[in-house]
PDB file of C-alpha atoms in Angstrom:
ATOM      1  CA  MET H   1       3.166  -3.557  62.034  1.00 49.00           C
ATOM      2  CA  LYS H   2       1.863  -7.015  61.421  1.00 51.00           C
ATOM      3  CA  MET H   3      -0.182  -7.090  57.696  1.00 52.00           C
ATOM      4  CA  SER H   4      -3.469  -9.171  57.999  1.00 55.00           C
ATOM      5  CA  PHE H   5      -3.858 -11.940  55.842  1.00 49.00           C
ATOM      6  CA  MET H   6      -6.706 -10.063  54.026  1.00 52.00           C
ATOM      7  CA  ASN H   7      -4.003  -6.977  53.491  1.00 53.00           C
ATOM      8  CA  LEU H   8      -1.498  -9.606  52.350  1.00 46.00           C
ATOM      9  CA  TYR H   9      -3.512 -11.364  49.837  1.00 49.00           C
ATOM     10  CA  LYS H  10      -4.947  -7.720  48.195  1.00 53.00           C
ATOM     11  CA  TRP H  11      -1.526  -7.019  48.173  1.00 50.00           C
ATOM     12  CA  SER H  12      -0.296 -10.188  45.757  1.00 53.00           C
ATOM     13  CA  LYS H  13      -2.719  -9.583  43.174  1.00 51.00           C
ATOM     14  CA  ILE H  14      -1.242  -6.339  42.375  1.00 49.00           C
ATOM     15  CA  PRO H  15       1.563  -7.190  40.359  1.00 48.00           C
ATOM     16  CA  ALA H  16      -0.972 -10.039  38.145  1.00 47.00           C
ATOM     17  CA  LEU H  17      -2.854  -6.960  37.491  1.00 45.00           C
ATOM     18  CA  VAL H  18       0.132  -4.983  36.495  1.00 42.00           C
ATOM     19  CA  LEU H  19       0.939  -7.656  33.906  1.00 43.00           C
ATOM     20  CA  PHE H  20      -2.374  -7.927  32.456  1.00 45.00           C
ATOM     21  CA  VAL H  21      -2.618  -4.140  32.003  1.00 40.00           C
ATOM     22  CA  LEU H  22       0.673  -4.237  30.264  1.00 41.00           C
ATOM     23  CA  VAL H  23      -0.081  -7.354  28.239  1.00 42.00           C
ATOM     24  CA  CYS H  24      -3.392  -5.715  27.021  1.00 41.00           C
ATOM     25  CA  ASN H  25      -1.801  -2.530  26.359  1.00 40.00           C
ATOM     26  CA  ALA H  26       0.749  -4.199  24.116  1.00 37.00           C
ATOM     27  CA  CYS H  27      -1.872  -5.648  22.304  1.00 36.00           C
ATOM     28  CA  VAL H  28      -3.544  -2.790  21.918  1.00 33.00           C
ATOM     29  CA  VAL H  29      -0.774  -1.114  20.384  1.00 34.00           C
ATOM     30  CA  THR H  30       0.463  -3.757  17.970  1.00 33.00           C
ATOM     31  CA  SER H  31      -2.746  -4.115  16.456  1.00 37.00           C
ATOM     32  CA  GLY H  32      -2.560  -0.739  14.688  1.00 49.00           C
ATOM     33  CA  ILE H  33       1.004  -1.262  13.174  1.00 59.00           C
ATOM     34  CA  LYS H  34       1.169  -1.174  10.070  1.00 72.00           C
ATOM     35  CA  ASN H  35       3.320  -4.060   7.373  1.00 88.00           C
ATOM     36  CA  THR H  36       5.570  -2.889   4.748  1.00 94.00           C
ATOM     37  CA  SER H  37       6.358  -5.207   2.758  1.00 94.00           C
ATOM     38  CA  ALA H  38       8.460  -5.802  -0.926  1.00 96.00           C
ATOM     39  CA  ILE H  39       8.552  -8.592  -3.691  1.00 95.00           C
ATOM     40  CA  VAL H  40      11.327  -8.396  -6.511  1.00 95.00           C
ATOM     41  CA  ALA H  41      11.189 -10.589  -9.865  1.00 94.00           C
ATOM     42  CA  PRO H  42      14.602 -12.912  -9.617  1.00 92.00           C
ATOM     43  CA  GLY H  43      16.961 -11.500 -11.801  1.00 89.00           C
ATOM     44  CA  ALA H  44      15.633  -8.053 -11.553  1.00 91.00           C
ATOM     45  CA  ASN H  45      17.705  -5.479 -10.135  1.00 91.00           C
ATOM     46  CA  THR H  46      16.309  -2.298  -8.957  1.00 92.00           C
ATOM     47  CA  LYS H  47      19.467  -0.945  -8.277  1.00 92.00           C
ATOM     48  CA  LEU H  48      20.142   0.000 -12.036  1.00 94.00           C
ATOM     49  CA  TYR H  49      17.063   1.922 -12.622  1.00 96.00           C
ATOM     50  CA  ARG H  50      17.604   5.465 -12.886  1.00 97.00           C
ATOM     51  CA  THR H  51      14.917   7.180 -15.384  1.00 98.00           C
ATOM     52  CA  TYR H  52      11.239   6.398 -15.165  1.00 98.00           C
ATOM     53  CA  ASN H  53       7.657   6.993 -16.612  1.00 97.00           C
ATOM     54  CA  TRP H  54       4.336   6.531 -15.441  1.00 95.00           C
ATOM     55  CA  TYR H  55       2.621   3.067 -16.753  1.00 91.00           C
ATOM     56  CA  GLN H  56      -0.197   4.943 -18.177  1.00 82.00           C
ATOM     57  CA  PRO H  57      -0.116   8.548 -17.534  1.00 71.00           C
ATOM     58  CA  ALA H  58      -3.194   9.756 -18.347  1.00 65.00           C
ATOM     59  CA  PRO H  59      -6.541   8.164 -17.743  1.00 60.00           C
ATOM     60  CA  ALA H  60      -7.841   5.713 -20.401  1.00 58.00           C
ATOM     61  CA  ALA H  61     -11.228   6.102 -19.637  1.00 57.00           C
ATOM     62  CA  THR H  62     -13.845   8.541 -17.946  1.00 54.00           C
ATOM     63  CA  ALA H  63     -13.448   8.668 -14.263  1.00 54.00           C
ATOM     64  CA  ALA H  64     -16.312   6.431 -12.358  1.00 58.00           C
ATOM     65  CA  TYR H  65     -15.979   7.688  -8.874  1.00 55.00           C
ATOM     66  CA  ASP H  66     -17.466   5.622  -5.946  1.00 63.00           C
ATOM     67  CA  LYS H  67     -18.815   6.441  -2.087  1.00 64.00           C
ATOM     68  CA  GLY H  68     -15.530   7.239  -0.548  1.00 66.00           C
ATOM     69  CA  TYR H  69     -13.364   8.481  -3.510  1.00 69.00           C
ATOM     70  CA  LYS H  70     -11.508  11.810  -3.504  1.00 73.00           C
ATOM     71  CA  SER H  71      -9.334  12.960  -6.525  1.00 74.00           C
ATOM     72  CA  THR H  72      -6.992  14.832  -4.384  1.00 85.00           C
ATOM     73  CA  LEU H  73      -5.521  11.616  -2.840  1.00 86.00           C
ATOM     74  CA  HIS H  74      -4.785  10.427  -6.459  1.00 85.00           C
ATOM     75  CA  ASP H  75      -2.718  13.581  -7.040  1.00 89.00           C
ATOM     76  CA  HIS H  76      -1.394  13.382  -3.422  1.00 91.00           C
ATOM     77  CA  ILE H  77      -0.088   9.909  -4.642  1.00 92.00           C
ATOM     78  CA  ILE H  78       1.190  11.061  -7.479  1.00 93.00           C
ATOM     79  CA  GLN H  79       3.046  13.803  -6.423  1.00 95.00           C
ATOM     80  CA  GLY H  80       4.364  11.601  -3.402  1.00 96.00           C
ATOM     81  CA  ILE H  81       6.241   8.884  -5.408  1.00 97.00           C
ATOM     82  CA  GLU H  82       7.576  11.310  -7.822  1.00 97.00           C
ATOM     83  CA  ALA H  83       9.068  13.449  -5.202  1.00 97.00           C
ATOM     84  CA  GLU H  84      10.246  10.132  -3.163  1.00 97.00           C
ATOM     85  CA  LEU H  85      11.414   8.625  -6.700  1.00 98.00           C
ATOM     86  CA  LYS H  86      13.361  12.004  -7.174  1.00 97.00           C
ATOM     87  CA  LYS H  87      15.162  11.896  -3.969  1.00 96.00           C
ATOM     88  CA  ARG H  88      16.636   8.734  -4.819  1.00 96.00           C
ATOM     89  CA  GLY H  89      17.774  10.257  -7.860  1.00 96.00           C
ATOM     90  CA  TYR H  90      15.196   8.832 -10.525  1.00 98.00           C
ATOM     91  CA  THR H  91      14.256  10.897 -13.897  1.00 98.00           C
ATOM     92  CA  LYS H  92      11.346  11.288 -15.231  1.00 98.00           C
ATOM     93  CA  VAL H  93      11.515  10.945 -19.034  1.00 97.00           C
ATOM     94  CA  THR H  94       8.908  10.428 -21.645  1.00 93.00           C
ATOM     95  CA  ASP H  95      11.216   8.155 -24.143  1.00 95.00           C
ATOM     96  CA  ASN H  96      12.647   4.481 -23.310  1.00 97.00           C
ATOM     97  CA  PRO H  97      12.070   4.715 -19.351  1.00 98.00           C
ATOM     98  CA  ASP H  98      14.127   2.100 -17.571  1.00 98.00           C
ATOM     99  CA  VAL H  99      10.851   0.969 -15.548  1.00 98.00           C
ATOM    100  CA  LEU H 100       7.132   2.273 -15.512  1.00 96.00           C
ATOM    101  CA  VAL H 101       5.395   3.148 -12.697  1.00 96.00           C
ATOM    102  CA  ALA H 102       2.349   2.365 -11.577  1.00 93.00           C
ATOM    103  CA  TYR H 103      -0.033   2.471  -8.016  1.00 91.00           C
ATOM    104  CA  ASP H 104      -3.149   1.005  -5.992  1.00 88.00           C
ATOM    105  CA  VAL H 105      -4.850   1.329  -3.492  1.00 86.00           C
ATOM    106  CA  SER H 106      -7.100  -1.824  -2.632  1.00 81.00           C
ATOM    107  CA  VAL H 107     -10.636  -1.028  -1.945  1.00 75.00           C
ATOM    108  CA  SER H 108     -13.520  -3.121  -0.646  1.00 66.00           C
ATOM    109  CA  VAL H 109     -16.310  -3.922  -3.191  1.00 60.00           C
ATOM    110  CA  PRO H 110     -19.691  -4.467  -3.060  1.00 58.00           C
ATOM    111  CA  LEU H 111     -20.108  -8.191  -4.315  1.00 59.00           C
ATOM    112  CA  GLU H 112     -22.714  -6.761  -6.856  1.00 61.00           C
ATOM    113  CA  LYS H 113     -19.657  -4.852  -8.547  1.00 61.00           C
ATOM    114  CA  ASP H 114     -16.881  -7.366  -8.093  1.00 57.00           C
ATOM    115  CA  LYS H 115     -17.845  -9.360 -11.148  1.00 61.00           C
ATOM    116  CA  PRO H 116     -15.004 -10.308 -13.893  1.00 59.00           C
ATOM    117  CA  GLU H 117     -18.217  -9.500 -16.478  1.00 62.00           C
ATOM    118  CA  ASN H 118     -17.817  -5.685 -15.473  1.00 60.00           C
ATOM    119  CA  PHE H 119     -14.175  -5.285 -16.677  1.00 56.00           C
ATOM    120  CA  GLU H 120     -12.048  -5.869 -19.597  1.00 54.00           C
ATOM    121  CA  PRO H 121      -9.101  -8.068 -19.497  1.00 51.00           C
ATOM    122  CA  GLY H 122      -6.702  -6.370 -17.355  1.00 48.00           C
ATOM    123  CA  PHE H 123      -9.115  -4.490 -15.415  1.00 50.00           C
ATOM    124  CA  GLY H 124     -10.145  -4.450 -12.131  1.00 55.00           C
ATOM    125  CA  TYR H 125     -11.482  -2.862  -9.087  1.00 57.00           C
ATOM    126  CA  SER H 126      -9.399  -0.716  -6.628  1.00 67.00           C
ATOM    127  CA  TYR H 127      -8.430   3.173  -5.991  1.00 64.00           C
ATOM    128  CA  ALA H 128      -6.469   3.333  -9.134  1.00 67.00           C
ATOM    129  CA  TYR H 129      -9.286   1.930 -11.323  1.00 60.00           C
ATOM    130  CA  MET H 130     -11.952   4.362 -10.367  1.00 58.00           C
ATOM    131  CA  SER H 131      -9.829   7.003 -11.371  1.00 57.00           C
ATOM    132  CA  GLY H 132      -9.905   5.581 -15.005  1.00 56.00           C
ATOM    133  CA  TYR H 133      -6.273   4.114 -14.820  1.00 56.00           C
ATOM    134  CA  ARG H 134      -5.744   0.342 -15.640  1.00 61.00           C
ATOM    135  CA  TYR H 135      -2.917  -2.141 -15.859  1.00 75.00           C
ATOM    136  CA  SER H 136      -2.460  -5.191 -17.694  1.00 79.00           C
ATOM    137  CA  TYR H 137       0.794  -6.184 -16.141  1.00 85.00           C
ATOM    138  CA  ASN H 138       1.064  -8.824 -14.025  1.00 84.00           C
ATOM    139  CA  ASN H 139       3.702 -11.477 -12.519  1.00 87.00           C
ATOM    140  CA  PRO H 140       2.304 -14.508 -11.283  1.00 80.00           C
ATOM    141  CA  ASN H 141       5.906 -15.984 -11.111  1.00 84.00           C
ATOM    142  CA  LEU H 142       6.885 -13.477  -9.042  1.00 87.00           C
ATOM    143  CA  PRO H 143       7.580 -14.859  -5.132  1.00 90.00           C
ATOM    144  CA  GLY H 144       4.469 -14.027  -3.142  1.00 89.00           C
ATOM    145  CA  TYR H 145       2.604 -12.027  -5.928  1.00 87.00           C
ATOM    146  CA  ARG H 146      -1.162 -11.786  -5.350  1.00 84.00           C
ATOM    147  CA  ALA H 147      -3.935  -9.772  -7.290  1.00 78.00           C
ATOM    148  CA  VAL H 148      -4.581  -6.472  -5.909  1.00 79.00           C
ATOM    149  CA  ASP H 149      -7.994  -7.390  -4.513  1.00 73.00           C
ATOM    150  CA  LEU H 150      -6.330 -10.014  -2.306  1.00 79.00           C
ATOM    151  CA  PHE H 151      -5.110  -6.803  -0.314  1.00 83.00           C
ATOM    152  CA  LYS H 152      -6.714  -5.672   2.636  1.00 85.00           C
ATOM    153  CA  ALA H 153      -8.441  -2.713   2.279  1.00 81.00           C
ATOM    154  CA  GLY H 154      -6.816   0.471   2.261  1.00 85.00           C
ATOM    155  CA  THR H 155      -3.097  -1.417   1.122  1.00 89.00           C
ATOM    156  CA  LEU H 156      -1.479   1.226  -1.051  1.00 92.00           C
ATOM    157  CA  ILE H 157       0.615  -0.791  -3.692  1.00 93.00           C
ATOM    158  CA  ILE H 158       3.574   0.516  -6.005  1.00 95.00           C
ATOM    159  CA  ASP H 159       4.456  -1.071  -8.416  1.00 95.00           C
ATOM    160  CA  PHE H 160       7.494  -1.100 -11.203  1.00 97.00           C
ATOM    161  CA  ILE H 161       7.247  -2.972 -14.586  1.00 95.00           C
ATOM    162  CA  ASN H 162       9.380  -3.723 -17.175  1.00 95.00           C
ATOM    163  CA  PRO H 163       8.582  -1.541 -19.967  1.00 95.00           C
ATOM    164  CA  ALA H 164      10.141  -4.021 -22.583  1.00 94.00           C
ATOM    165  CA  SER H 165       8.259  -7.258 -21.479  1.00 93.00           C
ATOM    166  CA  ASN H 166       5.152  -5.612 -19.406  1.00 92.00           C
ATOM    167  CA  GLN H 167       6.165  -7.651 -16.464  1.00 93.00           C
ATOM    168  CA  LEU H 168       5.946  -6.419 -12.804  1.00 94.00           C
ATOM    169  CA  VAL H 169       9.423  -7.065 -11.262  1.00 96.00           C
ATOM    170  CA  TRP H 170       9.041  -5.073  -8.160  1.00 97.00           C
ATOM    171  CA  ARG H 171       6.399  -4.365  -5.542  1.00 95.00           C
ATOM    172  CA  GLY H 172       6.128  -2.529  -2.519  1.00 96.00           C
ATOM    173  CA  TRP H 173       3.426  -1.854  -0.287  1.00 95.00           C
ATOM    174  CA  THR H 174       2.003  -1.242   2.799  1.00 94.00           C
ATOM    175  CA  GLU H 175      -1.483  -2.770   4.374  1.00 89.00           C
ATOM    176  CA  GLY H 176      -4.112  -0.406   5.674  1.00 82.00           C
ATOM    177  CA  ALA H 177      -1.766   2.773   4.925  1.00 86.00           C
ATOM    178  CA  LEU H 178      -4.973   4.660   3.354  1.00 84.00           C
ATOM    179  CA  ALA H 179      -8.038   3.522   4.620  1.00 74.00           C
ATOM    180  CA  ASN H 180      -8.806   6.707   4.995  1.00 73.00           C
ATOM    181  CA  PHE H 181      -9.299   8.087   1.657  1.00 74.00           C
ATOM    182  CA  ASN H 182      -9.513  11.992   2.730  1.00 77.00           C
ATOM    183  CA  ALA H 183      -5.999  11.274   3.570  1.00 83.00           C
ATOM    184  CA  GLY H 184      -3.309  14.466   3.040  1.00 87.00           C
ATOM    185  CA  ALA H 185      -0.721  14.670   1.124  1.00 90.00           C
ATOM    186  CA  GLY H 186       1.661  14.708   4.363  1.00 91.00           C
ATOM    187  CA  ASN H 187       0.213  11.702   5.203  1.00 92.00           C
ATOM    188  CA  VAL H 188       0.867   9.861   1.651  1.00 93.00           C
ATOM    189  CA  GLN H 189       4.014  11.060   1.213  1.00 94.00           C
ATOM    190  CA  GLN H 190       5.408   9.272   4.339  1.00 94.00           C
ATOM    191  CA  GLU H 191       3.463   5.974   3.278  1.00 95.00           C
ATOM    192  CA  VAL H 192       5.130   6.426  -0.428  1.00 96.00           C
ATOM    193  CA  GLU H 193       8.284   6.581   1.332  1.00 96.00           C
ATOM    194  CA  GLU H 194       8.492   3.837   3.648  1.00 96.00           C
ATOM    195  CA  ILE H 195       7.322   1.655   0.633  1.00 97.00           C
ATOM    196  CA  LEU H 196      10.028   2.971  -1.614  1.00 97.00           C
ATOM    197  CA  ASN H 197      12.477   2.644   1.003  1.00 96.00           C
ATOM    198  CA  LYS H 198      12.123  -1.204   0.363  1.00 95.00           C
ATOM    199  CA  LEU H 199      13.705  -0.873  -2.615  1.00 91.00           C
TER     200      LEU H 199
END
């Protein structure tokens, strides 16, 4: 059976069309991939940490909830971190912990609220701040360090702080992990586990 020139032309376009669909599909799939990373201070050995406590175990100020804030997310994050640290052999103690732990979730901030004069030194705007927490630690000399407000909205950040120096010694995060502030305990646990796997 002979194939006409037009039929041959039509069939020759199919491999190109299939390739185009595959490339587009790959772009759609990979664009949703979350990026989990961690940085550690020079000389810090996180493998030596065995005990921890929260950097600030109770809110320092009255909670100021913003649109989209759900207090259950705070509870899920705290519970998730504690469960994951326990699985890794950490013990929560009140006196002389090896390390202090804190968390943040970067949020989009209206310009009128994102002003330094709105905050005391060490304060800023993020999900944890909305629950009244605040941290005065940092470590600008940590390779790859950036302030919380420079992370993409929805980024979950877990920090380890040296209790003696009040310096950030380890930070792990997943960009866009919690864009939905209604995230349930299971989702939060999975995000926390992925971050702490970087320890």
